[in-house]
Amino acid sequence: MHVLILGAAGMVGQKLTTALIADGGLGDQALTRLSLVDVVEPPAPAAFSGAVDRVAADLSLPGTAEQVVASRPDVIFHLAAIVSGEAEADFDKGYRINLDGTRFLFDAIRLVGDGYRPRIVFTSSIAVFGAPFPDLIPDEYFTTPLTSYGTQKAIGELLLSDYTRRGFFDGVAIRLPTICVRPGKPNKAASGFFSNIIREPLSGHEAVLPVAEDVRHWFASPRAAVSFLKHAATLDSDRIGPRRAISLPGLSCTVSDEIASLRRIGGEAVVARIRREPDPTIGRIVAGWPTNFNARRAAELGFVAETRFEEIIEAHIEDELGGRFVS
Amino acid sequence: MHVLILGAAGMVGQKLTTALIADGGLGDQALTRLSLVDVVEPPAPAAFSGAVDRVAADLSLPGTAEQVVASRPDVIFHLAAIVSGEAEADFDKGYRINLDGTRFLFDAIRLVGDGYRPRIVFTSSIAVFGAPFPDLIPDEYFTTPLTSYGTQKAIGELLLSDYTRRGFFDGVAIRLPTICVRPGKPNKAASGFFSNIIREPLSGHEAVLPVAEDVRHWFASPRAAVSFLKHAATLDSDRIGPRRAISLPGLSCTVSDEIASLRRIGGEAVVARIRREPDPTIGRIVAGWPTNFNARRAAELGFVAETRFEEIIEAHIEDELGGRFVS
């Protein structure tokens, strides 16, 4: 099986690469070839006996998508996107990469024709929803995004569903919860602080909390994100049906819950590294985000997420910190 | 006030033009200039003391949108689209006209900059919804279209909401019920038969009914459509709020209800001109369409539709047939 990962240099892309190689395949198919594509050349993966291509390419430039799909991968993970904060700050770039890039990809596959019909897993986001919300957002809830990023993801979902219905490919769009604890350096996502206030204190560093502690949000760990992607890649297409966008399960908790979990695991000295510094811009963006879902359909389709925030912190300590933190 | 109508040569565009001239304005603003644009030159309107431009232009060609908005109309009615059947039959043309054309228009307005911020009324459609449905579709129901046309309209709504939120213009998208009785010749819309079975028999002609009589659908007259457009153009922007797409009120009834109303008005001889000729393709498309709505929000915003199918037939006889029909 040939797997293509677009956005392979990103955090989730790298973790997915590592997991696929460790698993040796996807479902019951052996992994024989990996194509890793991003705007910067993705890092070389760990030992893998199959073929690996690593390509620096910008999907939003005409012609790139055609080159990328010419090798006819069986499964395409489309993770490539610029994040919410950047898409809001740079209108043109956001639409160019998140909308045009996605459409170029979908059209390149369509225009191969000749029966080529790969599974595409497209990472959408809970940012397709915009406040006000019911307490639990049901699967049938409408998408009224309050950011350009959310708009671009919602459009990607619509295109994916129509192209799938037309038989151009076999797509599934998964609405990831906010990934937490995100490792590495902060990126430009407005949601970054949800991770920063856990990751930085556990490494001995100060972190800024720009919102109130009663802010509630919807989370899943990087581990869960990788499991979602793999599961989405192997789901039976008929079971998904014509509605190809799926709100994934996650864990609903407040910043206060996050901090309490961090205190139970790390102690008071770790928690003391969180510094309150309200940022009205981030506060306004976050206030438009969903806080809790009834992800019934995803559960029926076999997607599983964490149920306690401590699990999310423990996964971070195990996977990123070698089991240790700075107390 | 300068009003631009895109799609001015179409049935609704022509009726809107006539109504605006008869009214002499929109809301409390006098109409001083009308720009009528379509892929064919729109017909000259009835006596109007202000300036009229009639332009044949294809909005889906780069550069056209910039020319069209250069005169800075205060209100833009964006009715231009190819219909559902044609968008389904010609994938590329559908996306080019219904998606690219709309995006070119929105971007042309955005790139004027300098505070130009017209009201845009975009005609969306109930085709943004796809079966299965609840008995009454609520305002918060998700858009999972089962046609490329519905997909393109749903994407137009998302773009319009985001561009409005960004302050590039002041948009409102109205999801029209199926317009019935549509005058003139049949077009390529899969919904055409809903009108054909009323219009043709009243003119002494045979009409084909391609679906079963228990098919239920959601209707408004051309008169109601014009009233919706005018009302949408003058709605207070703050009252609409950030969710700019509105499901309009309509009348839910079955083909059997249509025929019964026709019988009450026209008698048995008129009804006898309906010929049953099932078409599985049309049946399949129509089976994915909505049948009934709870259009609470539109009602609160002051949109009003017919409540009995007889009113719809009577409006047709008055407006199109000079009060007479072939009995």
Coordinates of N, CA and C in Angstrom, one line a residue, chain A residues 123-254:
Chain A
T123 N -8.4 16.4 7.3 CA -8.6 16.9 8.7 C -9.3 18.2 8.7
S124 N -10.6 18.1 9.1 CA -11.3 19.3 9.3 C -11.2 19.7 10.8
S125 N -12.1 20.5 11.3 CA -11.9 21.1 12.6 C -13.2 21.4 13.2
I126 N -13.3 21.5 14.5 CA -14.5 22.0 15.2 C -14.7 23.5 14.9
A127 N -13.7 24.1 14.3 CA -13.8 25.5 14.0 C -14.9 25.7 12.9
V128 N -15.4 24.6 12.3 CA -16.5 24.8 11.3 C -17.8 25.3 12.0
F129 N -17.8 25.1 13.4 CA -19.0 25.6 14.1 C -18.7 27.0 14.7
G130 N -19.8 27.7 14.9 CA -19.6 29.1 15.5 C -20.7 29.3 16.5
A131 N -20.4 30.0 17.6 CA -21.3 30.3 18.7 C -22.5 31.1 18.2
P132 N -23.7 31.1 18.8 CA -24.0 30.4 20.0 C -24.3 28.9 19.7
F133 N -24.1 28.0 20.7 CA -24.3 26.6 20.6 C -25.3 26.1 21.6
P134 N -25.8 24.9 21.4 CA -26.5 24.2 22.4 C -25.4 23.6 23.4
D135 N -25.8 23.1 24.5 CA -24.8 22.6 25.5 C -24.0 21.4 24.9
L136 N -24.7 20.6 24.1 CA -24.1 19.5 23.4 C -24.4 19.7 21.9
I137 N -23.3 19.8 21.1 CA -23.5 20.0 19.7 C -23.8 18.6 19.1
P138 N -25.0 18.5 18.5 CA -25.4 17.2 17.9 C -24.7 17.0 16.5
D139 N -24.7 15.8 16.0 CA -24.1 15.5 14.6 C -24.8 16.3 13.5
E140 N -26.1 16.7 13.7 CA -26.8 17.4 12.7 C -26.7 18.9 12.8
Y141 N -25.9 19.4 13.6 CA -25.8 20.9 13.8 C -25.2 21.6 12.7
F142 N -25.7 22.8 12.4 CA -25.2 23.5 11.2 C -23.8 24.1 11.4
T143 N -23.1 24.4 10.3 CA -21.8 24.9 10.3 C -21.8 26.4 10.0
T144 N -21.6 27.2 11.0 CA -21.6 28.7 10.8 C -20.4 29.2 11.4
P145 N -19.2 29.0 10.7 CA -17.9 29.3 11.3 C -17.8 30.8 11.6
L146 N -17.0 31.2 12.6 CA -16.8 32.6 12.9 C -15.3 33.0 12.6
T147 N -14.6 32.1 11.9 CA -13.3 32.4 11.4 C -13.1 32.1 10.0
S148 N -12.1 32.7 9.3 CA -11.9 32.3 7.9 C -11.4 30.8 7.8
Y149 N -10.6 30.4 8.8 CA -10.1 29.1 8.9 C -11.3 28.1 8.9
G150 N -12.2 28.3 9.8 CA -13.4 27.5 9.9 C -14.2 27.4 8.6
T151 N -14.3 28.6 8.0 CA -15.0 28.7 6.7 C -14.3 27.8 5.7
Q152 N -13.0 27.9 5.6 CA -12.2 27.1 4.6 C -12.3 25.6 4.9
K153 N -12.3 25.2 6.1 CA -12.5 23.8 6.5 C -13.9 23.3 6.1
A154 N -14.9 24.2 6.4 CA -16.3 23.8 6.0 C -16.5 23.6 4.5
I155 N -15.8 24.5 3.8 CA -15.9 24.4 2.3 C -15.2 23.1 1.9
G156 N -14.0 22.8 2.5 CA -13.3 21.6 2.1 C -14.2 20.4 2.4
E157 N -15.0 20.4 3.5 CA -15.9 19.3 3.7 C -16.9 19.1 2.6
L158 N -17.5 20.3 2.2 CA -18.5 20.2 1.2 C -18.0 19.7 -0.1
L159 N -16.8 20.2 -0.5 CA -16.2 19.7 -1.7 C -15.9 18.2 -1.6
L160 N -15.4 17.8 -0.5 CA -15.0 16.4 -0.3 C -16.3 15.5 -0.5
S161 N -17.4 15.9 0.1 CA -18.6 15.1 0.1 C -19.1 15.1 -1.4
D162 N -19.1 16.2 -2.1 CA -19.6 16.2 -3.5 C -18.7 15.3 -4.4
Y163 N -17.4 15.5 -4.2 CA -16.5 14.7 -5.1 C -16.6 13.2 -4.8
T164 N -16.8 12.9 -3.5 CA -17.0 11.5 -3.1 C -18.3 11.0 -3.8
R165 N -19.4 11.8 -3.6 CA -20.7 11.4 -4.2 C -20.6 11.1 -5.7
R166 N -19.8 12.0 -6.3 CA -19.6 11.9 -7.8 C -18.7 10.7 -8.2
G167 N -18.0 10.1 -7.2 CA -17.2 8.9 -7.4 C -15.8 9.3 -7.8
F168 N -15.3 10.5 -7.6 CA -14.0 10.9 -8.0 C -12.9 10.4 -7.0
F169 N -13.3 10.2 -5.8 CA -12.5 9.6 -4.8 C -13.4 9.1 -3.6
D170 N -12.8 8.6 -2.6 CA -13.5 8.0 -1.5 C -13.0 8.8 -0.2
G171 N -13.7 9.9 0.0 CA -13.3 10.9 1.1 C -14.0 10.7 2.4
V172 N -13.2 11.1 3.4 CA -13.8 11.2 4.7 C -13.2 12.4 5.4
A173 N -14.0 13.3 6.0 CA -13.5 14.5 6.6 C -13.7 14.3 8.1
I174 N -12.7 14.5 8.9 CA -12.8 14.3 10.4 C -12.5 15.6 11.1
R175 N -13.5 16.0 11.9 CA -13.4 17.2 12.6 C -12.7 17.0 13.9
L176 N -11.4 17.2 13.9 CA -10.6 17.0 15.1 C -10.9 18.0 16.2
P177 N -11.0 17.4 17.4 CA -11.0 18.3 18.6 C -9.7 19.1 18.6
T178 N -9.6 20.1 19.5 CA -8.3 20.8 19.6 C -7.3 19.8 20.2
I179 N -6.1 19.7 19.5 CA -5.1 18.7 19.9 C -4.3 19.3 21.1
C180 N -4.3 18.5 22.2 CA -3.7 19.0 23.4 C -3.2 17.7 24.1
V181 N -2.0 17.6 24.6 CA -1.0 18.7 24.7 C -0.2 18.6 23.4
R182 N -0.2 19.8 22.7 CA 0.6 19.9 21.5 C 2.1 20.1 21.9
P183 N 3.0 19.2 21.3 CA 4.4 19.3 21.7 C 5.1 20.4 20.9
G184 N 6.3 20.6 21.3 CA 7.2 21.5 20.5 C 6.9 23.0 20.8
K185 N 7.3 23.8 19.9 CA 7.1 25.3 20.1 C 5.7 25.7 19.8
P186 N 5.2 26.8 20.4 CA 3.9 27.3 20.1 C 3.8 27.6 18.6
N187 N 2.7 27.4 17.9 CA 2.5 27.8 16.6 C 1.5 29.0 16.6
K188 N 1.0 29.4 15.4 CA 0.1 30.6 15.4 C -1.3 30.3 15.7
A189 N -1.6 29.1 16.1 CA -3.0 28.8 16.4 C -3.5 29.6 17.6
A190 N -4.7 30.1 17.5 CA -5.2 30.9 18.6 C -5.5 29.9 19.8
S191 N -5.6 28.6 19.5 CA -5.8 27.7 20.6 C -4.6 27.2 21.3
G192 N -3.4 27.8 21.0 CA -2.2 27.3 21.5 C -2.1 27.3 23.0
F193 N -2.7 28.2 23.7 CA -2.5 28.3 25.1 C -3.1 27.1 25.8
F194 N -4.0 26.4 25.3 CA -4.6 25.2 25.9 C -3.5 24.2 26.2
S195 N -2.5 24.1 25.2 CA -1.4 23.2 25.4 C -0.3 23.9 26.2
N196 N 0.0 25.2 25.9 CA 1.1 25.9 26.5 C 1.1 25.8 28.0
I197 N -0.1 25.9 28.6 CA -0.2 26.0 30.0 C 0.1 24.6 30.7
I198 N 0.1 23.5 29.9 CA 0.5 22.2 30.4 C 1.9 21.9 30.0
R199 N 2.3 22.1 28.8 CA 3.6 21.7 28.3 C 4.7 22.5 28.9
E200 N 4.6 23.8 28.9 CA 5.7 24.7 29.4 C 5.9 24.5 30.9
P201 N 4.9 24.5 31.7 CA 5.2 24.2 33.2 C 5.8 22.9 33.4
L202 N 5.5 21.9 32.7 CA 6.0 20.5 32.9 C 7.5 20.5 32.5
S203 N 7.9 21.5 31.7 CA 9.3 21.6 31.2 C 10.1 22.6 32.0
G204 N 9.4 23.2 33.0 CA 10.1 24.1 33.9 C 10.0 25.6 33.4
H205 N 9.2 25.8 32.4 CA 9.0 27.1 31.8 C 7.7 27.8 32.2
E206 N 7.7 29.1 32.1 CA 6.5 29.8 32.4 C 5.6 29.7 31.1
A207 N 4.3 29.8 31.4 CA 3.3 29.8 30.2 C 2.3 30.9 30.5
V208 N 1.8 31.5 29.4 CA 0.8 32.6 29.5 C -0.6 32.0 29.3
L209 N -1.5 32.3 30.2 CA -2.9 32.0 30.1 C -3.7 33.2 29.7
P210 N -4.1 33.3 28.4 CA -4.7 34.6 28.0 C -6.2 34.7 28.2
V211 N -6.9 33.6 28.7 CA -8.3 33.7 28.9 C -8.7 33.3 30.3
A212 N -10.0 33.4 30.6 CA -10.5 33.1 32.0 C -10.5 31.6 32.2
E213 N -10.4 31.2 33.5 CA -10.4 29.7 33.8 C -11.7 29.0 33.5
D214 N -12.8 29.7 33.4 CA -14.0 29.0 33.1 C -14.2 28.8 31.6
V215 N -13.3 29.1 30.8 CA -13.4 28.8 29.4 C -13.4 27.3 29.2
R216 N -14.4 26.7 28.5 CA -14.5 25.3 28.3 C -14.2 25.0 26.8
H217 N -13.6 23.8 26.6 CA -13.2 23.5 25.2 C -13.2 22.0 25.1
W218 N -12.9 21.6 23.9 CA -13.0 20.2 23.4 C -11.7 19.6 23.0
F219 N -11.2 18.6 23.6 CA -9.8 18.2 23.4 C -9.6 16.7 23.1
A220 N -8.5 16.4 22.4 CA -8.0 15.1 22.3 C -6.5 15.1 22.2
S221 N -5.8 14.1 22.6 CA -4.3 14.1 22.6 C -3.8 13.8 21.2
P222 N -2.5 14.1 21.0 CA -1.9 13.7 19.7 C -2.0 12.2 19.4
R223 N -1.9 11.4 20.5 CA -2.1 10.0 20.3 C -3.5 9.7 19.8
A224 N -4.5 10.3 20.3 CA -5.9 10.1 19.9 C -6.0 10.6 18.4
A225 N -5.3 11.7 18.1 CA -5.4 12.2 16.7 C -4.9 11.2 15.7
V226 N -3.7 10.6 16.0 CA -3.2 9.6 15.1 C -4.1 8.4 15.0
S227 N -4.7 8.0 16.1 CA -5.6 6.8 16.1 C -6.9 7.2 15.2
F228 N -7.3 8.5 15.3 CA -8.5 8.9 14.5 C -8.1 8.8 13.0
L229 N -6.9 9.3 12.6 CA -6.5 9.3 11.2 C -6.4 7.9 10.7
K230 N -5.8 7.0 11.4 CA -5.7 5.6 11.0 C -7.0 4.9 10.9
H231 N -7.9 5.2 11.8 CA -9.2 4.6 11.8 C -10.0 5.1 10.6
A232 N -9.9 6.4 10.4 CA -10.6 7.0 9.2 C -10.2 6.5 7.9
A233 N -8.9 6.1 7.8 CA -8.3 5.6 6.6 C -8.8 4.2 6.2
T234 N -9.3 3.5 7.2 CA -9.7 2.1 7.0 C -11.2 1.8 7.2
L235 N -11.9 2.9 7.5 CA -13.4 2.7 7.6 C -14.0 2.3 6.3
D236 N -15.0 1.4 6.5 CA -15.8 1.0 5.3 C -16.6 2.2 4.7
S237 N -16.4 2.4 3.5 CA -17.1 3.6 2.9 C -18.6 3.6 3.0
D238 N -19.2 2.5 2.8 CA -20.6 2.4 2.8 C -21.2 2.7 4.2
R239 N -20.4 2.3 5.3 CA -20.8 2.6 6.6 C -20.8 4.1 6.9
I240 N -19.9 4.9 6.2 CA -19.9 6.3 6.4 C -21.2 6.9 5.8
G241 N -21.6 6.4 4.6 CA -22.7 7.0 4.0 C -22.4 8.3 3.3
P242 N -23.4 9.0 2.8 CA -23.2 10.2 2.0 C -22.7 11.4 2.8
R243 N -22.9 11.4 4.1 CA -22.5 12.6 4.9 C -21.1 12.3 5.4
R244 N -20.1 12.9 4.7 CA -18.7 12.4 4.8 C -18.0 13.1 5.9
A245 N -18.6 14.2 6.5 CA -17.9 14.9 7.6 C -18.3 14.4 8.9
I246 N -17.4 14.1 9.8 CA -17.7 13.5 11.1 C -17.1 14.3 12.2
S247 N -17.9 14.7 13.2 CA -17.4 15.3 14.4 C -16.9 14.2 15.3
L248 N -15.6 14.2 15.6 CA -15.0 13.2 16.4 C -15.3 13.3 17.9
P249 N -15.1 12.2 18.6 CA -15.2 12.3 20.0 C -14.0 13.1 20.6
G250 N -14.2 13.6 21.8 CA -13.2 14.3 22.5 C -13.5 14.4 24.0
L251 N -12.8 15.2 24.7 CA -13.0 15.4 26.1 C -13.4 16.9 26.3
S252 N -14.5 17.2 26.9 CA -14.9 18.5 27.2 C -14.4 18.9 28.6
C253 N -13.6 19.9 28.7 CA -13.2 20.4 30.1 C -12.9 21.9 30.0
T254 N -12.8 22.5 31.2 CA -12.5 23.9 31.3 C -11.0 24.1 31.6

